[in-house]
């Protein structure tokens, strides 16, 4: 019952698919193995790029004692046992999956033994280790990124996998379709290949068989991983940058993953942070589109959302509002404040009521004396703010 992806795990570096920047003639990992020298390493990259396969190939090539642990599943006692084994053998490689989730107790346990050299770790993670791994562990490891696998890499892996399946028959169209669904994840491609094979009575895998199992591409948008936040970031930056096609693409990714709530939150932020006073009517439109999307649900939710995303991307932009309030808050945090002017204090008889004056402008001071001449709001060049600025100037000129 062992999955095909596990049966195919490389036993040596020559079996590794892709990662030519690390494996091959005069490449870093290959030279380390040839020199019989290994340092603590961290491999990071998207799912199915071969992190575990590369770690397995390394320990097999070196023929050293090793133990595989998972930072989440295995408890502190499992790590204690690994350290005792290291002391017994004099050297142990510990392959740690999901190393970015290793808690402080386990880290503190390992650190002195990594330092002494009796434990060499190979950490595996889908998260960027420069953001997610404790600096104490990170500083003791060399970090390598595994590149996404190309379509040709995935195709090679599928053809190898077919060799493990007795009397399978699969045409090029089916292979190419599996590649297109894989999203660069070889494990996913092999799982689909294997299930397609065992779902037939004669071992003949065609497009209809594959499509009956899966017709939706793999997307790497796990909320616990870096790529999720990268997509959200790209979504906002594409709208801010007025690239309507990119905005729709990232909206599509988030819709396919059905992350509606984060779409709604980002849209609301963008409406006021990036578009702001350049198009003040966009806020209510965004809220109306969100309410429509919630009422409709998927897949119809995509319709009102795409309408307003197109307008947001093509709308003029202004960040004057957020810049203005941030300037005021920064000044306050620096302690550069003052007392409320006497005529503005509650119940003051000297207060001039603006509604009693033409155009609601009164020649009276509102800011404290200490900062009375400061300007927080600096308008951007757009039709709406140009008009606001004109009104602002006229009021002061006609005071």
Short mmCIF file of C-alpha atoms in Angstrom, two decimals:
data_model
loop_
_atom_site.label_atom_id
_atom_site.label_comp_id
_atom_site.label_asym_id
_atom_site.label_seq_id
_atom_site.Cartn_x
_atom_site.Cartn_y
_atom_site.Cartn_z
CA UNK A 1 0.00 0.00 0.00
CA UNK A 2 3.04 2.29 -0.09
CA UNK A 3 2.32 5.35 -2.29
CA UNK A 4 4.09 5.53 -5.63
CA UNK A 5 5.80 8.80 -4.64
CA UNK A 6 7.45 6.98 -1.71
CA UNK A 7 8.48 3.98 -3.80
CA UNK A 8 10.24 6.35 -6.19
CA UNK A 9 12.21 8.25 -3.55
CA UNK A 10 15.75 8.73 -4.92
CA UNK A 11 18.46 6.56 -3.38
CA UNK A 12 21.28 8.63 -4.88
CA UNK A 13 21.87 12.13 -6.20
CA UNK A 14 21.72 10.98 -9.82
CA UNK A 15 18.05 10.11 -9.26
CA UNK A 16 17.11 13.68 -8.29
CA UNK A 17 14.80 15.42 -10.76
CA UNK A 18 15.52 19.11 -11.29
CA UNK A 19 17.57 21.25 -8.86
CA UNK A 20 20.47 21.45 -11.32
CA UNK A 21 21.84 24.44 -9.36
CA UNK A 22 22.55 22.10 -6.42
CA UNK A 23 23.05 18.64 -7.92
CA UNK A 24 25.31 17.66 -10.81
CA UNK A 25 28.91 18.02 -11.94
CA UNK A 26 30.76 20.55 -9.73
CA UNK A 27 27.55 21.60 -7.95
CA UNK A 28 27.48 22.30 -4.21
CA UNK A 29 25.62 19.26 -2.85
CA UNK A 30 27.36 16.85 -5.22
CA UNK A 31 30.80 18.17 -4.19
CA UNK A 32 29.93 17.86 -0.49
CA UNK A 33 29.00 14.21 -1.01
CA UNK A 34 32.11 13.53 -3.09
CA UNK A 35 34.23 15.08 -0.33
CA UNK A 36 32.40 13.02 2.33
CA UNK A 37 31.64 16.20 4.27
CA UNK A 38 28.23 17.39 5.39
CA UNK A 39 27.17 20.54 7.23
CA UNK A 40 23.80 21.32 8.77
CA UNK A 41 21.48 22.36 5.95
CA UNK A 42 18.02 23.82 5.45
CA UNK A 43 16.16 23.14 2.20
CA UNK A 44 13.15 25.31 1.49
CA UNK A 45 10.78 25.42 -1.44
CA UNK A 46 7.24 24.74 -2.58
CA UNK A 47 5.58 21.35 -2.00
CA UNK A 48 6.66 18.56 -4.33
CA UNK A 49 9.97 20.14 -5.38
CA UNK A 50 12.04 17.32 -3.84
CA UNK A 51 13.18 18.50 -0.40
CA UNK A 52 12.68 15.12 1.27
CA UNK A 53 14.02 13.29 -1.78
CA UNK A 54 17.23 15.33 -1.73
CA UNK A 55 17.68 14.73 2.02
CA UNK A 56 17.18 10.97 1.54
CA UNK A 57 19.65 10.86 -1.35
CA UNK A 58 22.26 12.66 0.76
CA UNK A 59 22.05 10.29 3.75
CA UNK A 60 22.04 7.23 1.45
CA UNK A 61 25.08 8.46 -0.49
CA UNK A 62 27.04 9.12 2.70
CA UNK A 63 25.86 5.84 4.30
CA UNK A 64 25.61 7.54 7.70
CA UNK A 65 23.24 6.83 10.57
CA UNK A 66 20.21 9.08 10.42
CA UNK A 67 16.80 9.61 11.94
CA UNK A 68 13.75 11.31 10.39
CA UNK A 69 11.67 13.55 12.65
CA UNK A 70 8.79 15.96 12.18
CA UNK A 71 8.90 19.19 14.18
CA UNK A 72 5.13 19.03 14.81
CA UNK A 73 4.37 15.32 15.21
CA UNK A 74 7.45 14.19 17.16
CA UNK A 75 7.67 15.27 20.79
CA UNK A 76 10.63 16.31 22.92
CA UNK A 77 11.22 12.70 23.99
CA UNK A 78 11.73 11.68 20.33
CA UNK A 79 14.39 14.36 20.01
CA UNK A 80 16.02 13.13 23.25
CA UNK A 81 16.25 9.64 21.78
CA UNK A 82 17.86 11.01 18.61
CA UNK A 83 20.50 12.81 20.69
CA UNK A 84 21.25 9.64 22.67
CA UNK A 85 21.68 7.78 19.36
CA UNK A 86 24.06 10.51 18.20
CA UNK A 87 26.15 10.07 21.34
CA UNK A 88 26.17 6.30 20.85
CA UNK A 89 27.19 6.45 17.18
CA UNK A 90 29.40 9.52 17.57
CA UNK A 91 27.58 11.16 14.65
CA UNK A 92 23.95 11.32 13.53
CA UNK A 93 22.09 13.11 10.76
CA UNK A 94 18.64 14.28 11.85
CA UNK A 95 16.25 15.11 9.00
CA UNK A 96 13.61 17.48 10.39
CA UNK A 97 10.48 18.05 8.34
CA UNK A 98 8.50 21.28 8.92
CA UNK A 99 11.46 22.70 10.79
CA UNK A 100 9.86 26.18 10.80
CA UNK A 101 7.38 24.83 13.38
CA UNK A 102 9.98 23.48 15.81
CA UNK A 103 9.30 24.95 19.26
CA UNK A 104 11.87 26.49 21.59
CA UNK A 105 12.26 23.39 23.83
CA UNK A 106 13.30 21.23 20.90
CA UNK A 107 15.59 23.93 19.55
CA UNK A 108 17.31 24.39 22.92
CA UNK A 109 17.77 20.64 23.13
CA UNK A 110 19.44 20.38 19.71
CA UNK A 111 21.57 23.53 19.64
CA UNK A 112 24.56 22.39 21.77
CA UNK A 113 24.78 19.10 19.88
CA UNK A 114 24.65 20.85 16.50
CA UNK A 115 27.37 23.13 17.84
CA UNK A 116 29.55 20.20 18.94
CA UNK A 117 29.06 18.44 15.61
CA UNK A 118 27.62 15.13 16.81
CA UNK A 119 24.25 16.11 15.33
CA UNK A 120 23.96 17.37 11.77
CA UNK A 121 20.49 18.51 10.80
CA UNK A 122 18.83 18.69 7.40
CA UNK A 123 15.77 20.91 7.86
CA UNK A 124 12.92 20.87 5.37
CA UNK A 125 10.33 23.64 5.07
CA UNK A 126 7.91 25.27 2.66
CA UNK A 127 8.34 28.60 4.49
CA UNK A 128 11.06 31.15 3.88
CA UNK A 129 13.57 30.30 6.65
CA UNK A 130 14.83 33.89 6.80
CA UNK A 131 11.38 34.82 8.15
CA UNK A 132 10.17 31.69 9.90
CA UNK A 133 13.10 29.88 11.52
CA UNK A 134 14.69 30.86 14.81
CA UNK A 135 17.95 32.79 14.19
CA UNK A 136 19.86 30.50 16.58
CA UNK A 137 19.08 27.48 14.37
CA UNK A 138 19.40 29.45 11.14
CA UNK A 139 22.89 30.73 11.97
CA UNK A 140 24.15 27.16 12.34
CA UNK A 141 22.85 26.01 8.95
CA UNK A 142 23.53 26.66 5.31
CA UNK A 143 20.28 27.53 3.55
CA UNK A 144 19.39 26.44 0.01
CA UNK A 145 16.24 27.14 -1.97
CA UNK A 146 14.84 24.38 -4.15
CA UNK A 147 13.55 25.80 -7.41
CA UNK A 148 10.06 25.01 -8.74
CA UNK A 149 10.11 22.01 -11.08
CA UNK A 150 9.60 22.72 -14.78
CA UNK A 151 6.98 20.99 -16.92
CA UNK A 152 9.77 18.86 -18.40
CA UNK A 153 10.87 17.85 -14.88
CA UNK A 154 7.31 16.80 -13.99
CA UNK A 155 6.95 14.92 -17.26
CA UNK A 156 10.20 13.03 -16.57
CA UNK A 157 8.91 12.13 -13.09
CA UNK A 158 5.60 10.85 -14.48
CA UNK A 159 7.38 8.66 -17.03
CA UNK A 160 9.60 7.23 -14.29
CA UNK A 161 6.53 6.64 -12.15
CA UNK A 162 4.77 4.79 -14.97
CA UNK A 163 7.65 2.32 -14.90
CA UNK A 164 6.61 1.23 -11.41
CA UNK A 165 3.03 0.48 -12.52
CA UNK A 166 2.65 -2.94 -14.13
CA UNK A 167 1.35 -2.85 -17.73
CA UNK A 168 0.21 0.78 -17.57
CA UNK A 169 -0.64 2.43 -20.88
CA UNK A 170 -0.78 6.23 -20.90
CA UNK A 171 -0.71 8.57 -23.89
CA UNK A 172 1.13 11.88 -24.22
CA UNK A 173 -2.07 13.94 -23.96
CA UNK A 174 -2.83 12.41 -20.56
CA UNK A 175 0.73 12.97 -19.37
CA UNK A 176 0.61 16.60 -20.48
CA UNK A 177 -2.72 17.08 -18.75
CA UNK A 178 -1.38 15.70 -15.48
CA UNK A 179 1.59 18.06 -15.85
CA UNK A 180 -0.78 21.00 -16.33
CA UNK A 181 -2.68 20.08 -13.16
CA UNK A 182 0.43 19.55 -11.02
CA UNK A 183 1.36 23.19 -10.41
CA UNK A 184 5.01 22.09 -10.29
CA UNK A 185 4.29 19.56 -7.52
CA UNK A 186 5.75 16.19 -8.56
CA UNK A 187 4.21 14.37 -5.59
CA UNK A 188 0.76 15.58 -6.65
CA UNK A 189 1.40 14.46 -10.24
CA UNK A 190 2.51 10.98 -9.12
CA UNK A 191 -0.49 10.62 -6.81
CA UNK A 192 -2.84 11.48 -9.68
CA UNK A 193 -1.00 9.08 -12.01
CA UNK A 194 -1.25 6.25 -9.50
CA UNK A 195 -4.93 6.81 -8.73
CA UNK A 196 -5.74 7.03 -12.45
CA UNK A 197 -4.02 3.69 -13.01
CA UNK A 198 -5.79 1.86 -10.18
CA UNK A 199 -9.18 3.33 -11.12
CA UNK A 200 -9.10 1.45 -14.44
CA UNK A 201 -9.78 -2.22 -15.06
CA UNK A 202 -7.22 -2.56 -17.85
CA UNK A 203 -4.41 -0.13 -16.89
CA UNK A 204 -5.20 2.20 -19.80
CA UNK A 205 -5.01 5.81 -18.59
CA UNK A 206 -6.55 8.40 -20.90
CA UNK A 207 -7.84 11.96 -20.58
CA UNK A 208 -11.32 10.89 -19.56
CA UNK A 209 -9.92 8.79 -16.72
CA UNK A 210 -7.72 11.61 -15.42
CA UNK A 211 -10.48 14.23 -15.70
CA UNK A 212 -12.93 11.98 -13.85
CA UNK A 213 -10.57 12.11 -10.86
CA UNK A 214 -9.31 15.68 -11.02
CA UNK A 215 -9.60 18.60 -13.40
CA UNK A 216 -8.54 21.42 -11.07
CA UNK A 217 -4.90 22.56 -10.98
CA UNK A 218 -2.90 22.36 -7.74
CA UNK A 219 -2.38 25.79 -6.21
CA UNK A 220 0.14 26.50 -3.51
CA UNK A 221 -1.88 28.89 -1.34
CA UNK A 222 -1.74 27.31 2.12
CA UNK A 223 -2.56 29.95 4.75
CA UNK A 224 0.31 28.72 6.91
CA UNK A 225 2.94 29.28 4.26
CA UNK A 226 4.76 32.22 2.72
CA UNK A 227 3.25 31.94 -0.75
CA UNK A 228 -0.23 32.71 0.60
CA UNK A 229 0.97 36.07 1.86
CA UNK A 230 2.96 36.68 -1.31
CA UNK A 231 -0.23 36.31 -3.39
CA UNK A 232 -2.14 38.71 -1.13
CA UNK A 233 0.74 41.18 -1.38
CA UNK A 234 0.85 40.87 -5.17
CA UNK A 235 -2.93 41.34 -5.32
CA UNK A 236 -2.78 44.69 -3.52
CA UNK A 237 0.36 45.87 -5.30
CA UNK A 238 -1.12 45.06 -8.72
CA UNK A 239 -4.20 47.17 -7.99
CA UNK A 240 -2.03 49.93 -6.53
CA UNK A 241 0.12 49.78 -9.66
CA UNK A 242 -2.96 50.02 -11.93
CA UNK A 243 -2.23 46.70 -13.69
CA UNK A 244 -5.76 45.46 -14.32
CA UNK A 245 -4.69 42.11 -15.82
CA UNK A 246 -2.41 41.22 -12.91
CA UNK A 247 -5.13 42.33 -10.48
CA UNK A 248 -7.61 39.92 -12.09
CA UNK A 249 -5.03 37.10 -12.14
CA UNK A 250 -4.33 37.33 -8.39
CA UNK A 251 -8.04 37.72 -7.70
CA UNK A 252 -8.54 34.51 -9.70
CA UNK A 253 -5.93 32.66 -7.62
CA UNK A 254 -7.59 33.70 -4.38
CA UNK A 255 -11.06 32.85 -5.73
CA UNK A 256 -9.94 29.39 -6.85
CA UNK A 257 -8.61 28.78 -3.34
CA UNK A 258 -11.93 30.19 -2.05
CA UNK A 259 -10.26 32.69 0.28
CA UNK A 260 -13.17 35.11 0.08
CA UNK A 261 -12.70 36.77 3.47
CA UNK A 262 -9.11 37.82 2.76
CA UNK A 263 -10.25 39.17 -0.64
CA UNK A 264 -12.91 41.25 1.10
CA UNK A 265 -10.48 42.61 3.71
CA UNK A 266 -7.84 43.50 1.13
CA UNK A 267 -10.37 45.24 -1.10
CA UNK A 268 -11.62 47.37 1.80
CA UNK A 269 -8.05 48.35 2.73
CA UNK A 270 -7.07 49.15 -0.87
CA UNK A 271 -10.16 51.33 -1.38
CA UNK A 272 -9.08 53.69 1.38
CA UNK A 273 -5.29 53.21 1.52
CA UNK A 274 -4.37 53.28 -2.16
CA UNK A 275 -7.31 54.94 -3.96
CA UNK A 276 -8.61 57.15 -1.18
CA UNK A 277 -9.51 60.73 -2.08
CA UNK A 278 -8.66 60.25 -5.75
CA UNK A 279 -11.96 58.36 -6.08
CA UNK A 280 -13.87 58.63 -2.78
CA UNK A 281 -16.91 56.89 -4.27
CA UNK A 282 -15.01 53.61 -4.53
CA UNK A 283 -15.48 52.73 -0.84
CA UNK A 284 -19.27 52.28 -1.03
CA UNK A 285 -18.91 50.43 -4.34
CA UNK A 286 -16.43 48.01 -2.78
CA UNK A 287 -18.73 47.37 0.18
CA UNK A 288 -21.68 46.81 -2.17
CA UNK A 289 -19.64 44.30 -4.23
CA UNK A 290 -18.57 42.47 -1.05
CA UNK A 291 -22.16 42.28 0.19
CA UNK A 292 -23.29 40.96 -3.22
CA UNK A 293 -20.51 38.37 -3.24
CA UNK A 294 -21.47 37.19 0.25
CA UNK A 295 -25.12 36.88 -0.77
CA UNK A 296 -24.37 35.06 -4.03
CA UNK A 297 -21.60 32.75 -2.85
CA UNK A 298 -19.26 30.96 -5.23
CA UNK A 299 -19.03 30.76 -8.19
CA UNK A 300 -21.23 33.82 -8.86
CA UNK A 301 -19.31 35.88 -6.28
CA UNK A 302 -16.59 36.30 -8.88
CA UNK A 303 -18.86 38.57 -10.97
CA UNK A 304 -19.39 41.58 -8.66
CA UNK A 305 -15.83 41.22 -7.37
CA UNK A 306 -14.32 41.36 -10.86
CA UNK A 307 -16.43 44.42 -11.74
CA UNK A 308 -15.15 46.44 -8.80
CA UNK A 309 -11.56 45.11 -9.05
CA UNK A 310 -11.36 46.36 -12.64
CA UNK A 311 -12.53 49.81 -11.52
CA UNK A 312 -10.13 49.80 -8.56
CA UNK A 313 -7.17 48.92 -10.77
CA UNK A 314 -8.01 51.59 -13.35
CA UNK A 315 -8.99 54.23 -10.79
CA UNK A 316 -6.68 57.20 -10.05
CA UNK A 317 -4.72 56.62 -6.84
CA UNK A 318 -4.00 58.74 -3.79
CA UNK A 319 -2.41 57.83 -0.47
CA UNK A 320 -2.74 61.36 0.94
CA UNK A 321 -5.26 60.28 3.61
CA UNK A 322 -3.11 57.51 5.11
CA UNK A 323 0.01 59.68 4.83
CA UNK A 324 -1.78 62.52 6.62
CA UNK A 325 -3.06 60.50 9.57
CA UNK A 326 0.26 58.67 9.90
CA UNK A 327 2.07 62.03 10.04
CA UNK A 328 -0.24 63.17 12.83
CA UNK A 329 0.16 59.91 14.78
CA UNK A 330 3.96 59.95 14.39
CA UNK A 331 4.13 63.49 15.72
CA UNK A 332 1.97 62.53 18.73
CA UNK A 333 4.12 59.46 19.46
CA UNK A 334 7.21 61.66 19.53
CA UNK A 335 5.57 63.73 22.28
CA UNK A 336 5.28 66.84 20.13
CA UNK A 337 1.85 67.83 21.45
CA UNK A 338 0.32 70.82 23.19
CA UNK A 339 -2.70 72.05 25.11
CA UNK A 340 -6.09 72.54 23.47
CA UNK A 341 -6.56 76.30 22.79
CA UNK A 342 -8.72 77.97 25.47
CA UNK A 343 -11.47 79.00 23.06
CA UNK A 344 -11.97 75.35 21.98
CA UNK A 345 -12.36 73.99 25.49
CA UNK A 346 -15.77 72.78 26.54
CA UNK A 347 -18.09 75.64 27.51
CA UNK A 348 -15.72 78.43 26.48
CA UNK A 349 -17.58 81.73 25.79
CA UNK A 350 -14.86 82.75 23.30
CA UNK A 351 -15.62 79.96 20.83
CA UNK A 352 -16.84 81.19 17.43
CA UNK A 353 -19.60 78.94 16.05
CA UNK A 354 -18.81 78.33 12.32
CA UNK A 355 -22.48 78.00 11.31
CA UNK A 356 -22.95 81.66 12.17
CA UNK A 357 -20.41 82.66 9.54
CA UNK A 358 -20.42 82.72 5.74
CA UNK A 359 -18.86 79.60 4.18
CA UNK A 360 -18.41 78.12 7.69
CA UNK A 361 -14.89 79.52 7.95
CA UNK A 362 -13.88 81.27 11.16
CA UNK A 363 -10.56 82.96 11.75
CA UNK A 364 -9.68 81.10 14.91
CA UNK A 365 -6.84 78.74 15.87
CA UNK A 366 -7.63 75.05 16.26
CA UNK A 367 -4.24 73.39 16.77
CA UNK A 368 -2.25 73.85 20.00
CA UNK A 369 0.19 76.81 20.02
CA UNK A 370 3.20 74.51 19.86
CA UNK A 371 2.18 73.05 16.50
CA UNK A 372 -0.23 75.68 15.19
CA UNK A 373 1.46 76.04 11.79
CA UNK A 374 2.01 72.35 11.02
CA UNK A 375 0.45 70.76 7.93
CA UNK A 376 -0.41 67.07 7.93
CA UNK A 377 -2.50 66.93 4.76
CA UNK A 378 -0.68 67.36 1.45
CA UNK A 379 -3.06 66.78 -1.49
CA UNK A 380 -2.16 64.65 -4.46
CA UNK A 381 -2.76 65.74 -8.04
CA UNK A 382 -6.20 64.42 -8.97
CA UNK A 383 -9.56 66.00 -9.78
CA UNK A 384 -11.23 65.43 -6.43
CA UNK A 385 -8.32 66.57 -4.26
CA UNK A 386 -7.59 69.51 -6.54
CA UNK A 387 -11.13 70.68 -5.78
CA UNK A 388 -10.72 70.09 -2.03
CA UNK A 389 -7.46 72.02 -2.06
CA UNK A 390 -9.08 74.89 -3.98
CA UNK A 391 -11.85 75.13 -1.36
CA UNK A 392 -9.29 74.96 1.42
CA UNK A 393 -7.29 77.84 -0.05
CA UNK A 394 -10.36 79.99 -0.75
CA UNK A 395 -11.54 79.66 2.85
CA UNK A 396 -8.23 80.82 4.20
CA UNK A 397 -7.87 83.64 1.67
CA UNK A 398 -11.37 84.95 2.46
CA UNK A 399 -11.15 84.57 6.23
#
